[in-house]
mmCIF file of C-alpha atoms and ligand atoms in Angstrom:
data_model
loop_
_atom_site.group_PDB
_atom_site.id
_atom_site.type_symbol
_atom_site.label_atom_id
_atom_site.label_comp_id
_atom_site.label_asym_id
_atom_site.label_seq_id
_atom_site.Cartn_x
_atom_site.Cartn_y
_atom_site.Cartn_z
ATOM 1 C CA MET V 1 -25.741 20.334 10.534
ATOM 2 C CA LYS V 2 -24.716 20.654 6.981
ATOM 3 C CA ILE V 3 -20.719 18.553 5.889
ATOM 4 C CA SER V 4 -18.403 20.827 4.407
ATOM 5 C CA ARG V 5 -18.338 20.139 1.400
ATOM 6 C CA ARG V 6 -14.129 19.672 1.422
ATOM 7 C CA ILE V 7 -15.665 15.871 3.157
ATOM 8 C CA GLU V 8 -18.492 15.668 0.701
ATOM 9 C CA LYS V 9 -16.167 15.145 -2.235
ATOM 10 C CA VAL V 10 -14.368 11.696 -0.459
ATOM 11 C CA LYS V 11 -15.340 8.664 -1.220
ATOM 12 C CA GLU V 12 -15.691 5.811 1.698
ATOM 13 C CA SER V 13 -12.648 3.235 1.658
ATOM 14 C CA PRO V 14 -14.068 0.022 -0.288
ATOM 15 C CA THR V 15 -11.065 -1.807 1.296
ATOM 16 C CA LEU V 16 -11.677 -0.883 4.091
ATOM 17 C CA ALA V 17 -15.908 -1.668 4.021
ATOM 18 C CA ILE V 18 -16.056 -4.819 1.640
ATOM 19 C CA THR V 19 -12.887 -6.113 4.583
ATOM 20 C CA ALA V 20 -15.808 -4.943 7.287
ATOM 21 C CA LYS V 21 -18.360 -6.405 5.072
ATOM 22 C CA ALA V 22 -17.165 -9.945 5.268
ATOM 23 C CA LYS V 23 -15.177 -10.398 9.297
ATOM 24 C CA GLU V 24 -18.907 -9.110 10.316
ATOM 25 C CA MET V 25 -21.006 -12.121 8.077
ATOM 26 C CA LYS V 26 -18.312 -14.418 8.885
ATOM 27 C CA GLN V 27 -19.132 -13.773 12.831
ATOM 28 C CA LYS V 28 -22.511 -13.896 12.474
ATOM 29 C CA GLY V 29 -22.133 -17.648 11.423
ATOM 30 C CA ASP V 30 -21.848 -16.943 7.345
ATOM 31 C CA ASP V 31 -19.198 -18.870 5.771
ATOM 32 C CA VAL V 32 -17.515 -16.524 3.317
ATOM 33 C CA VAL V 33 -13.976 -17.114 2.452
ATOM 34 C CA SER V 34 -12.736 -13.275 2.208
ATOM 35 C CA PHE V 35 -9.474 -12.037 -0.427
ATOM 36 C CA GLY V 36 -10.265 -9.241 0.437
ATOM 37 C CA ALA V 37 -7.627 -8.340 2.951
ATOM 38 C CA GLY V 38 -5.567 -5.609 2.817
ATOM 39 C CA GLU V 39 -3.459 -6.732 6.061
ATOM 40 C CA PRO V 40 -1.131 -9.611 6.544
ATOM 41 C CA ASP V 41 -2.771 -13.259 8.123
ATOM 42 C CA PHE V 42 0.026 -13.911 10.497
ATOM 43 C CA ASP V 43 -0.074 -12.759 14.003
ATOM 44 C CA THR V 44 2.497 -9.973 14.897
ATOM 45 C CA PRO V 45 5.814 -11.640 15.763
ATOM 46 C CA PRO V 46 6.080 -12.864 19.548
ATOM 47 C CA HIS V 47 10.076 -10.747 20.201
ATOM 48 C CA ILE V 48 7.615 -8.313 18.806
ATOM 49 C CA LYS V 49 4.391 -8.117 20.890
ATOM 50 C CA SER V 50 6.978 -8.400 24.317
ATOM 51 C CA ALA V 51 8.473 -4.857 23.779
ATOM 52 C CA ALA V 52 5.427 -3.845 24.193
ATOM 53 C CA ILE V 53 4.099 -5.724 27.065
ATOM 54 C CA LYS V 54 7.627 -4.778 28.960
ATOM 55 C CA ALA V 55 7.003 -1.755 27.546
ATOM 56 C CA ILE V 56 4.074 -0.089 29.364
ATOM 57 C CA GLU V 57 5.150 -2.666 32.600
ATOM 58 C CA GLY V 58 7.489 0.017 32.184
ATOM 59 C CA GLY V 59 5.566 2.893 32.272
ATOM 60 C CA PHE V 60 6.018 4.487 28.405
ATOM 61 C CA THR V 61 2.917 5.511 28.402
ATOM 62 C CA LYS V 62 2.788 9.098 27.704
ATOM 63 C CA TYR V 63 2.746 11.306 25.393
ATOM 64 C CA THR V 64 6.130 11.193 23.387
ATOM 65 C CA ALA V 65 7.481 13.171 20.508
ATOM 66 C CA SER V 66 5.788 14.711 18.454
ATOM 67 C CA SER V 67 6.818 12.954 15.730
ATOM 68 C CA GLY V 68 8.697 9.863 16.739
ATOM 69 C CA ILE V 69 11.403 8.684 19.987
ATOM 70 C CA PRO V 70 14.890 9.745 19.798
ATOM 71 C CA GLU V 71 15.312 5.551 20.313
ATOM 72 C CA LEU V 72 13.153 5.201 16.854
ATOM 73 C CA LYS V 73 14.285 7.191 14.097
ATOM 74 C CA LYS V 74 17.182 6.437 14.693
ATOM 75 C CA ALA V 75 16.874 2.574 13.515
ATOM 76 C CA ILE V 76 15.117 4.519 10.653
ATOM 77 C CA CYS V 77 18.497 5.818 9.868
ATOM 78 C CA GLU V 78 19.423 2.889 10.220
ATOM 79 C CA LYS V 79 16.923 0.411 7.363
ATOM 80 C CA PHE V 80 17.566 3.219 5.157
ATOM 81 C CA ARG V 81 21.569 2.598 5.641
ATOM 82 C CA ASP V 82 21.136 -0.899 5.495
ATOM 83 C CA ASP V 83 18.561 -1.581 2.791
ATOM 84 C CA ASN V 84 17.802 0.751 0.936
ATOM 85 C CA GLY V 85 21.666 2.291 0.751
ATOM 86 C CA LEU V 86 20.095 5.896 2.127
ATOM 87 C CA ALA V 87 22.120 8.834 4.838
ATOM 88 C CA TYR V 88 18.832 10.308 6.947
ATOM 89 C CA GLU V 89 19.231 12.236 9.956
ATOM 90 C CA SER V 90 16.918 11.063 12.454
ATOM 91 C CA SER V 91 15.705 15.161 11.854
ATOM 92 C CA GLN V 92 14.301 13.867 8.035
ATOM 93 C CA ILE V 93 12.222 11.256 9.601
ATOM 94 C CA VAL V 94 8.868 11.872 11.288
ATOM 95 C CA VAL V 95 6.631 8.220 12.490
ATOM 96 C CA SER V 96 3.513 8.914 11.898
ATOM 97 C CA CYS V 97 0.221 6.183 12.906
ATOM 98 C CA GLY V 98 1.192 4.046 9.607
ATOM 99 C CA ALA V 99 1.796 4.886 6.335
ATOM 100 C CA LYS V 100 -1.425 5.478 5.384
ATOM 101 C CA HIS V 101 -0.836 8.767 7.939
ATOM 102 C CA SER V 102 2.539 9.902 6.246
ATOM 103 C CA LEU V 103 1.566 9.985 2.930
ATOM 104 C CA TYR V 104 -1.636 11.904 4.331
ATOM 105 C CA ASN V 105 0.470 14.739 6.349
ATOM 106 C CA ILE V 106 2.342 14.718 2.999
ATOM 107 C CA PHE V 107 -0.168 15.830 1.242
ATOM 108 C CA GLN V 108 -1.162 18.276 3.254
ATOM 109 C CA VAL V 109 1.873 19.985 2.984
ATOM 110 C CA ILE V 110 2.866 20.002 -0.387
ATOM 111 C CA CYS V 111 -0.927 21.274 -1.954
ATOM 112 C CA ASP V 112 -2.568 24.046 -2.884
ATOM 113 C CA GLU V 113 -5.292 25.193 -3.879
ATOM 114 C CA GLY V 114 -5.170 22.868 -7.616
ATOM 115 C CA ASP V 115 -1.538 22.239 -7.965
ATOM 116 C CA GLU V 116 -1.729 18.318 -9.961
ATOM 117 C CA VAL V 117 -0.585 15.623 -8.524
ATOM 118 C CA ILE V 118 0.145 12.723 -11.085
ATOM 119 C CA ILE V 119 -1.601 9.229 -10.052
ATOM 120 C CA PRO V 120 -0.720 6.365 -11.691
ATOM 121 C CA SER V 121 -3.639 3.653 -12.321
ATOM 122 C CA PRO V 122 -4.512 1.401 -11.348
ATOM 123 C CA TYR V 123 -3.893 2.750 -7.731
ATOM 124 C CA TRP V 124 -4.370 2.154 -4.094
ATOM 125 C CA VAL V 125 -7.855 3.590 -3.595
ATOM 126 C CA SER V 126 -7.243 6.448 -1.385
ATOM 127 C CA TYR V 127 -4.032 7.901 -2.647
ATOM 128 C CA THR V 128 -7.182 10.265 -5.304
ATOM 129 C CA GLU V 129 -8.962 10.996 -1.742
ATOM 130 C CA MET V 130 -6.419 12.392 0.504
ATOM 131 C CA VAL V 131 -4.196 14.080 -2.353
ATOM 132 C CA ARG V 132 -8.295 16.143 -2.525
ATOM 133 C CA LEU V 133 -8.566 16.339 0.887
ATOM 134 C CA ALA V 134 -5.171 18.372 0.838
ATOM 135 C CA GLY V 135 -7.124 19.858 -2.040
ATOM 136 C CA GLY V 136 -5.294 19.065 -5.078
ATOM 137 C CA VAL V 137 -6.102 17.631 -8.085
ATOM 138 C CA PRO V 138 -5.358 14.280 -8.957
ATOM 139 C CA VAL V 139 -4.323 13.651 -12.093
ATOM 140 C CA ILE V 140 -4.773 9.558 -13.515
ATOM 141 C CA LEU V 141 -2.071 8.068 -15.522
ATOM 142 C CA ASP V 142 -3.255 4.806 -17.212
ATOM 143 C CA THR V 143 -1.234 2.078 -17.465
ATOM 144 C CA LYS V 144 -1.193 -1.027 -19.404
ATOM 145 C CA GLN V 145 -1.519 -4.615 -18.007
ATOM 146 C CA ALA V 146 0.757 -5.662 -20.925
ATOM 147 C CA ASP V 147 3.969 -3.376 -19.981
ATOM 148 C CA GLY V 148 2.778 -4.685 -16.662
ATOM 149 C CA PHE V 149 1.431 -1.727 -14.795
ATOM 150 C CA LYS V 150 4.257 0.067 -15.512
ATOM 151 C CA VAL V 151 4.480 4.059 -15.961
ATOM 152 C CA LYS V 152 6.473 4.624 -19.971
ATOM 153 C CA PRO V 153 8.084 7.338 -19.761
ATOM 154 C CA ASP V 154 6.341 9.315 -23.177
ATOM 155 C CA ALA V 155 2.913 8.514 -21.188
ATOM 156 C CA LEU V 156 4.318 11.164 -18.487
ATOM 157 C CA LYS V 157 5.628 13.047 -20.312
ATOM 158 C CA LYS V 158 1.526 13.972 -21.296
ATOM 159 C CA ALA V 159 0.600 13.731 -17.626
ATOM 160 C CA VAL V 160 2.282 16.668 -16.458
ATOM 161 C CA THR V 161 1.810 20.845 -16.906
ATOM 162 C CA LYS V 162 2.811 23.680 -15.047
ATOM 163 C CA LYS V 163 0.446 22.945 -11.611
ATOM 164 C CA THR V 164 2.312 19.665 -11.801
ATOM 165 C CA VAL V 165 3.277 19.754 -8.143
ATOM 166 C CA ALA V 166 4.356 15.816 -7.302
ATOM 167 C CA PHE V 167 4.152 12.308 -9.121
ATOM 168 C CA ILE V 168 2.973 8.211 -6.971
ATOM 169 C CA LEU V 169 5.379 5.780 -7.031
ATOM 170 C CA ASN V 170 3.968 2.708 -5.249
ATOM 171 C CA SER V 171 6.708 -0.376 -5.682
ATOM 172 C CA PRO V 172 5.994 -3.020 -5.008
ATOM 173 C CA SER V 173 2.485 -1.952 -5.469
ATOM 174 C CA ASN V 174 -1.143 -2.423 -4.484
ATOM 175 C CA PRO V 175 -3.087 -3.773 -5.762
ATOM 176 C CA THR V 176 -0.656 -4.932 -9.135
ATOM 177 C CA GLY V 177 2.026 -6.583 -7.439
ATOM 178 C CA CYS V 178 4.331 -5.655 -9.519
ATOM 179 C CA ILE V 179 8.112 -3.451 -9.464
ATOM 180 C CA TYR V 180 9.784 -0.642 -10.661
ATOM 181 C CA ASN V 181 13.355 -1.839 -11.101
ATOM 182 C CA ARG V 182 16.010 0.447 -10.920
ATOM 183 C CA SER V 183 15.736 0.516 -15.045
ATOM 184 C CA ASP V 184 12.170 1.316 -14.815
ATOM 185 C CA LEU V 185 13.393 3.880 -12.623
ATOM 186 C CA GLU V 186 16.059 5.088 -14.488
ATOM 187 C CA SER V 187 13.702 6.414 -17.349
ATOM 188 C CA ILE V 188 11.192 8.297 -16.010
ATOM 189 C CA ALA V 189 13.535 10.217 -13.140
ATOM 190 C CA ASP V 190 14.414 12.623 -15.836
ATOM 191 C CA ILE V 191 11.478 13.696 -16.737
ATOM 192 C CA LEU V 192 10.433 14.421 -12.442
ATOM 193 C CA ILE V 193 13.844 15.667 -12.227
ATOM 194 C CA ASP V 194 12.990 18.326 -14.922
ATOM 195 C CA ASN V 195 10.600 19.700 -14.217
ATOM 196 C CA LYS V 196 10.378 19.879 -10.334
ATOM 197 C CA ILE V 197 8.195 17.140 -8.929
ATOM 198 C CA THR V 198 7.984 15.800 -5.518
ATOM 199 C CA VAL V 199 8.237 12.247 -5.621
ATOM 200 C CA ILE V 200 6.419 10.193 -3.170
ATOM 201 C CA SER V 201 7.892 6.702 -2.524
ATOM 202 C CA ASP V 202 5.011 5.037 -1.277
ATOM 203 C CA GLU V 203 7.842 1.812 0.071
ATOM 204 C CA ILE V 204 5.503 -0.025 2.256
ATOM 205 C CA TYR V 205 5.299 -3.737 0.061
ATOM 206 C CA GLU V 206 9.389 -3.838 0.442
ATOM 207 C CA LYS V 207 10.097 -6.585 2.146
ATOM 208 C CA LEU V 208 7.169 -8.223 0.411
ATOM 209 C CA ILE V 209 8.722 -9.519 -2.624
ATOM 210 C CA TYR V 210 9.267 -12.675 -4.944
ATOM 211 C CA ASP V 211 11.362 -14.997 -7.609
ATOM 212 C CA GLY V 212 14.443 -12.524 -6.309
ATOM 213 C CA GLU V 213 13.823 -9.567 -7.689
ATOM 214 C CA LYS V 214 15.614 -6.313 -5.691
ATOM 215 C CA HIS V 215 13.714 -3.654 -4.133
ATOM 216 C CA VAL V 216 15.134 -0.364 -5.639
ATOM 217 C CA SER V 217 14.138 2.903 -3.467
ATOM 218 C CA PHE V 218 14.077 5.636 -5.961
ATOM 219 C CA ALA V 219 15.580 7.922 -3.837
ATOM 220 C CA SER V 220 19.079 5.644 -4.559
ATOM 221 C CA LEU V 221 18.941 6.802 -8.036
ATOM 222 C CA GLY V 222 20.893 9.897 -7.380
ATOM 223 C CA LYS V 223 21.663 13.236 -5.827
ATOM 224 C CA GLU V 224 18.788 15.133 -7.331
ATOM 225 C CA ALA V 225 16.689 11.740 -7.193
ATOM 226 C CA TYR V 226 16.922 12.488 -3.399
ATOM 227 C CA GLY V 227 16.273 15.792 -3.462
ATOM 228 C CA LEU V 228 12.608 15.788 -4.377
ATOM 229 C CA THR V 229 11.434 12.257 -2.339
ATOM 230 C CA PHE V 230 9.400 11.746 0.319
ATOM 231 C CA THR V 231 10.459 7.856 1.462
ATOM 232 C CA VAL V 232 7.707 6.389 2.711
ATOM 233 C CA ASN V 233 7.303 3.085 4.700
ATOM 234 C CA GLY V 234 6.581 1.724 7.518
ATOM 235 C CA VAL V 235 5.646 -1.365 9.987
ATOM 236 C CA SER V 236 2.136 -2.728 9.416
ATOM 237 C CA LYS V 237 2.680 -5.488 6.295
ATOM 238 C CA ALA V 238 6.596 -6.043 6.888
ATOM 239 C CA TYR V 239 5.920 -7.085 10.074
ATOM 240 C CA SER V 240 2.234 -8.055 10.215
ATOM 241 C CA MET V 241 1.732 -4.952 12.291
ATOM 242 C CA THR V 242 -1.729 -3.869 10.414
ATOM 243 C CA GLY V 243 -2.877 -2.855 14.373
ATOM 244 C CA TRP V 244 -0.341 -0.977 16.090
ATOM 245 C CA ARG V 245 -0.472 1.987 13.830
ATOM 246 C CA ILE V 246 3.072 3.454 12.756
ATOM 247 C CA GLY V 247 4.531 4.259 10.141
ATOM 248 C CA TYR V 248 7.476 7.017 8.765
ATOM 249 C CA LEU V 249 8.908 9.069 6.219
ATOM 250 C CA ALA V 250 11.453 10.367 5.171
ATOM 251 C CA ALA V 251 12.117 13.466 3.779
ATOM 252 C CA PRO V 252 14.699 15.298 1.379
ATOM 253 C CA THR V 253 14.760 17.804 3.769
ATOM 254 C CA LYS V 254 15.100 19.004 7.667
ATOM 255 C CA GLU V 255 12.359 21.631 6.548
ATOM 256 C CA LEU V 256 10.204 19.531 4.705
ATOM 257 C CA SER V 257 9.984 17.045 7.762
ATOM 258 C CA ALA V 258 9.780 19.716 10.446
ATOM 259 C CA ALA V 259 6.700 20.543 8.168
ATOM 260 C CA VAL V 260 4.780 17.554 8.736
ATOM 261 C CA GLY V 261 6.034 17.725 12.110
ATOM 262 C CA ARG V 262 3.931 21.316 12.852
ATOM 263 C CA LEU V 263 0.933 18.832 11.069
ATOM 264 C CA GLN V 264 0.954 16.883 13.583
ATOM 265 C CA ASP V 265 2.165 18.290 16.530
ATOM 266 C CA HIS V 266 -1.716 20.070 15.612
ATOM 267 C CA SER V 267 -3.524 17.183 14.890
ATOM 268 C CA THR V 268 -2.900 13.656 16.254
ATOM 269 C CA SER V 269 0.306 14.165 17.869
ATOM 270 C CA ASN V 270 2.603 11.155 18.413
ATOM 271 C CA PRO V 271 1.657 8.245 17.740
ATOM 272 C CA VAL V 272 1.035 5.774 20.431
ATOM 273 C CA SER V 273 4.226 5.484 22.894
ATOM 274 C CA PHE V 274 4.586 1.467 23.082
ATOM 275 C CA ALA V 275 3.977 0.793 19.770
ATOM 276 C CA GLN V 276 6.825 3.162 18.180
ATOM 277 C CA LYS V 277 8.326 0.348 21.130
ATOM 278 C CA SER V 278 7.549 -2.347 19.155
ATOM 279 C CA ALA V 279 8.718 -0.915 16.000
ATOM 280 C CA VAL V 280 12.375 -0.616 17.865
ATOM 281 C CA GLU V 281 12.107 -3.881 17.854
ATOM 282 C CA ALA V 282 10.518 -5.366 15.081
ATOM 283 C CA LEU V 283 13.701 -3.387 12.658
ATOM 284 C CA LYS V 284 16.422 -3.658 15.049
ATOM 285 C CA GLY V 285 16.168 -7.454 16.265
ATOM 286 C CA ASP V 286 15.136 -10.950 14.254
ATOM 287 C CA GLN V 287 14.596 -10.272 10.787
ATOM 288 C CA ARG V 288 13.378 -14.289 9.807
ATOM 289 C CA CYS V 289 9.966 -13.622 10.777
ATOM 290 C CA VAL V 290 9.402 -11.246 8.110
ATOM 291 C CA GLU V 291 10.949 -13.902 5.511
ATOM 292 C CA GLN V 292 8.979 -16.313 6.650
ATOM 293 C CA MET V 293 5.631 -14.808 6.018
ATOM 294 C CA ALA V 294 7.727 -13.849 2.767
ATOM 295 C CA ALA V 295 8.187 -17.745 1.499
ATOM 296 C CA GLU V 296 3.783 -18.306 2.675
ATOM 297 C CA PHE V 297 2.864 -15.673 0.465
ATOM 298 C CA LYS V 298 4.998 -17.026 -2.532
ATOM 299 C CA LYS V 299 3.658 -20.307 -1.850
ATOM 300 C CA ARG V 300 0.182 -19.109 -1.855
ATOM 301 C CA ARG V 301 0.356 -16.946 -5.050
ATOM 302 C CA ASP V 302 2.181 -19.562 -6.965
ATOM 303 C CA TYR V 303 -1.117 -21.698 -6.860
ATOM 304 C CA MET V 304 -3.309 -18.906 -7.532
ATOM 305 C CA VAL V 305 -1.848 -17.264 -10.096
ATOM 306 C CA GLU V 306 -1.928 -20.861 -12.037
ATOM 307 C CA ARG V 307 -5.181 -21.223 -11.200
ATOM 308 C CA ILE V 308 -7.149 -17.788 -11.197
ATOM 309 C CA ASN V 309 -4.962 -18.324 -15.304
ATOM 310 C CA SER V 310 -6.968 -22.466 -15.696
ATOM 311 C CA MET V 311 -10.493 -20.781 -15.330
ATOM 312 C CA LYS V 312 -12.406 -19.697 -17.344
ATOM 313 C CA ASN V 313 -13.179 -15.772 -17.636
ATOM 314 C CA ILE V 314 -10.484 -14.819 -15.474
ATOM 315 C CA SER V 315 -7.192 -14.231 -15.810
ATOM 316 C CA CYS V 316 -3.690 -12.375 -14.424
ATOM 317 C CA VAL V 317 -0.608 -11.144 -14.085
ATOM 318 C CA LYS V 318 1.629 -13.644 -11.966
ATOM 319 C CA PRO V 319 2.719 -10.197 -9.191
ATOM 320 C CA ARG V 320 6.026 -10.147 -8.142
ATOM 321 C CA GLY V 321 5.610 -8.638 -4.793
ATOM 322 C CA ALA V 322 2.995 -7.406 -1.888
ATOM 323 C CA PHE V 323 -0.120 -9.976 -1.494
ATOM 324 C CA TYR V 324 -3.004 -9.117 -4.183
ATOM 325 C CA LEU V 325 -3.823 -10.766 -7.624
ATOM 326 C CA PHE V 326 -5.529 -8.164 -10.066
ATOM 327 C CA CYS V 327 -7.847 -10.051 -12.046
ATOM 328 C CA ASP V 328 -9.175 -9.447 -14.903
ATOM 329 C CA ILE V 329 -12.551 -10.615 -15.342
ATOM 330 C CA SER V 330 -13.514 -8.014 -19.132
ATOM 331 C CA LYS V 331 -14.853 -11.707 -20.725
ATOM 332 C CA THR V 332 -17.307 -11.581 -18.752
ATOM 333 C CA LYS V 333 -18.769 -8.897 -19.260
ATOM 334 C CA MET V 334 -19.953 -7.630 -15.958
ATOM 335 C CA GLY V 335 -18.749 -4.377 -13.694
ATOM 336 C CA SER V 336 -16.080 -4.616 -10.607
ATOM 337 C CA PHE V 337 -18.597 -4.036 -8.637
ATOM 338 C CA ASP V 338 -22.310 -6.142 -10.623
ATOM 339 C CA PHE V 339 -19.384 -9.024 -10.653
ATOM 340 C CA SER V 340 -18.030 -8.636 -6.561
ATOM 341 C CA LYS V 341 -22.147 -8.294 -5.270
ATOM 342 C CA LYS V 342 -23.138 -11.763 -6.526
ATOM 343 C CA LEU V 343 -20.203 -13.193 -5.949
ATOM 344 C CA LEU V 344 -20.322 -12.604 -2.661
ATOM 345 C CA GLU V 345 -24.693 -13.303 -3.194
ATOM 346 C CA GLU V 346 -24.284 -16.101 -4.267
ATOM 347 C CA THR V 347 -20.932 -18.219 -3.459
ATOM 348 C CA LYS V 348 -19.792 -16.011 -0.924
ATOM 349 C CA VAL V 349 -16.003 -15.245 -1.786
ATOM 350 C CA ALA V 350 -15.887 -11.538 -1.141
ATOM 351 C CA VAL V 351 -13.081 -9.973 -3.196
ATOM 352 C CA ILE V 352 -12.889 -6.393 -4.325
ATOM 353 C CA PRO V 353 -14.153 -4.313 -6.905
ATOM 354 C CA GLY V 354 -11.239 -2.463 -9.510
ATOM 355 C CA GLU V 355 -13.509 0.083 -10.057
ATOM 356 C CA PRO V 356 -11.825 2.559 -6.847
ATOM 357 C CA PHE V 357 -8.224 0.937 -7.810
ATOM 358 C CA GLY V 358 -9.216 2.927 -10.975
ATOM 359 C CA TRP V 359 -10.589 -0.148 -12.633
ATOM 360 C CA ASP V 360 -13.235 -2.301 -13.823
ATOM 361 C CA THR V 361 -12.802 -4.253 -15.795
ATOM 362 C CA HIS V 362 -10.360 -5.964 -13.172
ATOM 363 C CA ILE V 363 -11.352 -7.603 -8.921
ATOM 364 C CA ARG V 364 -8.587 -7.692 -6.225
ATOM 365 C CA LEU V 365 -7.692 -11.055 -5.221
ATOM 366 C CA SER V 366 -6.281 -11.026 -1.540
ATOM 367 C CA PHE V 367 -2.937 -14.285 -0.280
ATOM 368 C CA ALA V 368 -3.051 -12.187 2.888
ATOM 369 C CA THR V 369 -5.319 -16.035 3.653
ATOM 370 C CA GLY V 370 -4.581 -19.441 4.840
ATOM 371 C CA MET V 371 -4.087 -22.287 2.415
ATOM 372 C CA ASP V 372 -7.200 -24.101 3.180
ATOM 373 C CA GLU V 373 -10.102 -20.599 3.268
ATOM 374 C CA ILE V 374 -8.011 -20.011 -0.306
ATOM 375 C CA LYS V 375 -8.417 -23.654 -1.721
ATOM 376 C CA LYS V 376 -12.309 -23.654 -0.865
ATOM 377 C CA GLY V 377 -11.901 -20.138 -1.768
ATOM 378 C CA LEU V 378 -11.283 -20.851 -5.434
ATOM 379 C CA ASP V 379 -12.866 -23.722 -5.666
ATOM 380 C CA ARG V 380 -16.270 -21.941 -4.831
ATOM 381 C CA LEU V 381 -14.843 -19.247 -8.003
ATOM 382 C CA ASP V 382 -14.230 -21.498 -10.168
ATOM 383 C CA ASN V 383 -17.146 -23.490 -10.005
ATOM 384 C CA TRP V 384 -19.332 -20.275 -10.170
ATOM 385 C CA LEU V 385 -17.670 -18.945 -13.018
ATOM 386 C CA LYS V 386 -19.049 -22.591 -15.087
ATOM 387 C CA ALA V 387 -21.788 -21.069 -14.537
ATOM 388 C CA LEU V 388 -21.291 -17.938 -15.265
ATOM 389 C CA LYS V 389 -23.948 -17.653 -18.159
HETATM 390 N N1 PMP M 1 0.561 2.474 0.983
HETATM 391 C C1 PMP M 1 -0.273 0.831 0.796
HETATM 392 C C2 PMP M 1 -0.147 1.322 -0.660
HETATM 393 C C3 PMP M 1 -1.365 0.376 1.157
HETATM 394 O O1 PMP M 1 -1.793 -0.147 0.930
HETATM 395 C C4 PMP M 1 -0.878 0.889 2.595
HETATM 396 C C5 PMP M 1 -2.371 -0.058 2.701
HETATM 397 N N2 PMP M 1 -3.247 -0.149 3.961
HETATM 398 C C6 PMP M 1 -1.088 1.558 3.134
HETATM 399 C C7 PMP M 1 -0.219 2.680 2.748
HETATM 400 C C8 PMP M 1 -0.236 2.037 4.509
HETATM 401 O O2 PMP M 1 -0.206 0.993 5.851
HETATM 402 P P1 PMP M 1 -0.444 0.973 6.831
HETATM 403 O O3 PMP M 1 -0.647 2.885 6.685
HETATM 404 O O4 PMP M 1 -1.518 0.525 7.588
HETATM 405 O O5 PMP M 1 0.919 1.713 7.522
HETATM 406 N N1 LIG M 2 -3.833 -0.943 2.005
HETATM 407 C C1 LIG M 2 -4.985 -2.178 2.149
HETATM 408 C C2 LIG M 2 -6.611 -2.599 1.320
HETATM 409 O O1 LIG M 2 -5.930 -2.349 0.457
HETATM 410 C C3 LIG M 2 -5.988 -2.195 3.888
HETATM 411 C C4 LIG M 2 -6.741 -0.770 3.425
HETATM 412 C C5 LIG M 2 -5.688 0.756 4.073
HETATM 413 O O2 LIG M 2 -6.266 0.353 4.447
HETATM 414 O O3 LIG M 2 -7.167 0.562 3.051
HETATM 415 O O4 LIG M 2 -7.240 -3.346 1.376
#
């Protein structure tokens, strides 16, 4: 049977594939240390789990409104107001099956065949594929490590063409952990506003932020920025709820959220009913769990950055947010796939190659794994690099 041209062009997700391979090796009894995880290693907090159990026992197990239950939309509006200084009404919110789904929906709604979407590189692996799936053309905009992996206004200006429809902003970033502060955002805002470019602001790592940095939402810069922006977020990373599949978007107008809603009506329908109830609890309940997780991530980050930068032929910039180190391996003269494959085969340490993030000179190490495992994995990496010819 033939496979459609649309799907033939789409690559497999290496983040999911490598994480799954490491898990499988572990289950078979291999002593694998995985730095692949794109998800917090903590359990979902008990008060959030209880909300789902209560919902199931109370019979909340049927279809809901396709774009999400009113109670959750209200909690999301309150979150945007309190955390981000953003005023949205419930009618501007669409709840989906994870932020990945929210992003997918946006590209389907805004892209026509041949429309260009500017993606700063390094980028999260799914952006390019989602744009392609919508018939769009990913335009890769390279950043420099020396600029903290952030887009500079001149470079952005050059990437804009008559076909540009959107720009993806991911702060804090996966895989670099860089954060755009207010002045970084202001420096690119005028170009985006002048050219009426839609901004897709992926803020999924907002709560995992260190060193007293402050998260700024692009839409909060002013009326014009707000009018161009889809703000995307979810509960996966902040509340360790990756398996629950709840993400959401806020659209600048009701017409746009309704367009996303129509797509969802005819594709997935509502996200899981009782997971929505848990998301309400996550957003409105006790937030100490988020602080505890972020504090633990910070400890691990500090330890890993110091160790990596003391090793031979590898280095990294200290990430300010998220839970990844994006490490430069160019001195080894190996491509990132080759490096990752050999490392896994020879030491049973799993890392993610940088090539699918746009940078073959780098690898990504997640610190969403316990301290003992981190120590063990870094010892192996250190010894392997020392022995490398
Ligand atoms: N954006 C980025 C940058 C991510 O790393 C992820 C993690 N998969 C997502 C969005 C989607 O997260 P989820 O679908 O679990 O909400
Ligand atoms: N976002 C995570 C990662 O980059 C999870 C895996 C995925 O959805 O790609 O590893």
